[in-house]
Tab-separated table of C-alpha atoms in Angstrom:
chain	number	residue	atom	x	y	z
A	887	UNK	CA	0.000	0.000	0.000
A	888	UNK	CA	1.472	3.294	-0.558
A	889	UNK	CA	1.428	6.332	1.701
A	890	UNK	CA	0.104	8.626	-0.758
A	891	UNK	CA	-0.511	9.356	-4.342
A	892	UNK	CA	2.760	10.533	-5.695
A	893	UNK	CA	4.121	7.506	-4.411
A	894	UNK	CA	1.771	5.360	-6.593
A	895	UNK	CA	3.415	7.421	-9.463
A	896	UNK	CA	6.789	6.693	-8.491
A	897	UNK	CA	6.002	3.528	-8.616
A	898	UNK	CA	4.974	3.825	-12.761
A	899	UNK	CA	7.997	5.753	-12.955
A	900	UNK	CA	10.003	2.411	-11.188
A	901	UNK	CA	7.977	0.236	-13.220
A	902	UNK	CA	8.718	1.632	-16.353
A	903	UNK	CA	12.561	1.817	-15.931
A	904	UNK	CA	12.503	-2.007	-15.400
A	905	UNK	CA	10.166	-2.339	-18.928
A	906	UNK	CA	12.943	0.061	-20.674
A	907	UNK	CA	15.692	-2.211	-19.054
A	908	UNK	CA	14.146	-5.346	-20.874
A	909	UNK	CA	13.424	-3.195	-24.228
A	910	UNK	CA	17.426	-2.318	-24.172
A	911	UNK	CA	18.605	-5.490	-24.166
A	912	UNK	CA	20.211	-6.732	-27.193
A	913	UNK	CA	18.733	-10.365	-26.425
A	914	UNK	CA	15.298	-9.354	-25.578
A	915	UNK	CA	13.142	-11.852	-23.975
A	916	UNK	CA	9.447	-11.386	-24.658
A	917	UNK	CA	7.990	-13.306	-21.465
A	918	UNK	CA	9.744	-10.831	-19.319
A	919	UNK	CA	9.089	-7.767	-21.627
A	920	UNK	CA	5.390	-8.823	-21.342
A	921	UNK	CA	5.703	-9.145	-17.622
A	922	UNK	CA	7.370	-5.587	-16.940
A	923	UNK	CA	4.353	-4.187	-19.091
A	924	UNK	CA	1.803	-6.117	-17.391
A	925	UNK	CA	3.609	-4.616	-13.922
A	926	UNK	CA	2.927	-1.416	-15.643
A	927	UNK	CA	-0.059	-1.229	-16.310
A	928	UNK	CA	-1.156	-2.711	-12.834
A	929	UNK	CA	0.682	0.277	-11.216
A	930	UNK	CA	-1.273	2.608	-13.447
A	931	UNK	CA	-4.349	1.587	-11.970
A	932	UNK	CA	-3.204	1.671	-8.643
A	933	UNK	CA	-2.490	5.736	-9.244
A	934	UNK	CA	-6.259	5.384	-10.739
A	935	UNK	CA	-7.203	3.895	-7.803
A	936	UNK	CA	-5.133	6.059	-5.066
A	937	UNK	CA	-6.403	9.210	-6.676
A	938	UNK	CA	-10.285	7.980	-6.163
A	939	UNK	CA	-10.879	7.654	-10.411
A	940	UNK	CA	-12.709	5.046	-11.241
A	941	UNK	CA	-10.123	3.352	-13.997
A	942	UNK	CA	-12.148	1.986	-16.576
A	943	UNK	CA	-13.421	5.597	-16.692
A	944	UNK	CA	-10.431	7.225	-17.282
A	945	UNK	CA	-9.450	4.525	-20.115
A	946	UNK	CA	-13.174	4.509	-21.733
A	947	UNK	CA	-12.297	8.755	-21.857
A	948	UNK	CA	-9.245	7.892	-23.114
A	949	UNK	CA	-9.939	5.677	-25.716
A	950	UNK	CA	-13.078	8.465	-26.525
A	951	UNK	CA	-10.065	11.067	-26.676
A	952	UNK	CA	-7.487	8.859	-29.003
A	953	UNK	CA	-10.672	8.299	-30.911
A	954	UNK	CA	-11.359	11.201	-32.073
A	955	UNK	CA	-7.827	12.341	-32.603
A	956	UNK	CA	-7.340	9.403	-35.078
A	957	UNK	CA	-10.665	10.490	-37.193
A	958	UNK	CA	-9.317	14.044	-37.336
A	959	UNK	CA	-6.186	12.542	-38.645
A	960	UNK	CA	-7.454	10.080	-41.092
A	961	UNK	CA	-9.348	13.280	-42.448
A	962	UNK	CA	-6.209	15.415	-42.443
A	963	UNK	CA	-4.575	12.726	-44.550
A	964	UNK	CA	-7.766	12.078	-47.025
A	965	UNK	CA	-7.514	16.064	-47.717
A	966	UNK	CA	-3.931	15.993	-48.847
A	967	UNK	CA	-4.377	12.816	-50.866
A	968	UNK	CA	-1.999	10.870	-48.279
A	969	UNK	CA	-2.280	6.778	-47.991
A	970	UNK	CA	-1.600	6.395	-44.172
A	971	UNK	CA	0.189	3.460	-44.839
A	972	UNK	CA	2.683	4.306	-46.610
A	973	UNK	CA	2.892	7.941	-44.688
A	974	UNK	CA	6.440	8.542	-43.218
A	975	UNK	CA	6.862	8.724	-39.359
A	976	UNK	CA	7.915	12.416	-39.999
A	977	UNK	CA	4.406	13.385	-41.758
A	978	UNK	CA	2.382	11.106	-39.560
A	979	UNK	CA	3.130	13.341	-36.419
A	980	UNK	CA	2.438	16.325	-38.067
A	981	UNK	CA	-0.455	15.526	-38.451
A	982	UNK	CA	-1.077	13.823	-35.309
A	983	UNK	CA	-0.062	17.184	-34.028
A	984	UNK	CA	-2.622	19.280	-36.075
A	985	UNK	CA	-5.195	16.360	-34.968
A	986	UNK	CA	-4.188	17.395	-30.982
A	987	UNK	CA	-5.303	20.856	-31.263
């Protein structure tokens, strides 16, 4: 249990450093990478759940939020004639970007 909320992020933070540890290594083993993003995940709930949010809430407004960002970009790239798929990591957060605001 953790004495406060911040704590419950430092724990993400912790978390995290152990899943880029795993992603850095030149022989990567996917059962562990799998577990240090499961451990993730769990400790992002447990901020969820230390700051009182409810957190399939926050993920169903999330997902609503991504959403609607990826229709705005689909439409960005339809206006200037660009297939998505074969759109260059350089254009695609552009307009990801323009999608955001």
């Amino acid at each position: 249990e953790y004495e406060n909320d911040l704590d419950a992020v430092k724990k993400v933070r912790e978390e995290l450093k152990e899943l880029i540890y795993e992603l850095e290594l030149k022989k990567r083993n996917k059962n562990r990478i799998k577990e240090e993003l499961g451990d993730l995940i769990f400790a992002t709930l447990d901020v969820s759940r230390k700051l009182n949010f409810d957190p399939e809430v926050v993920l169903k407004k999330a997902n609503k939020k991504f959403s609607k960002r990826w229709s705005k970009l689909e439409k960005l790239a339809t206006q200037r004639n660009y297939d998505l798929k074969k759109l260059s990591i350089k254009k695609y957060n552009q307009l990801w970007n323009k999608a955001k605001k």
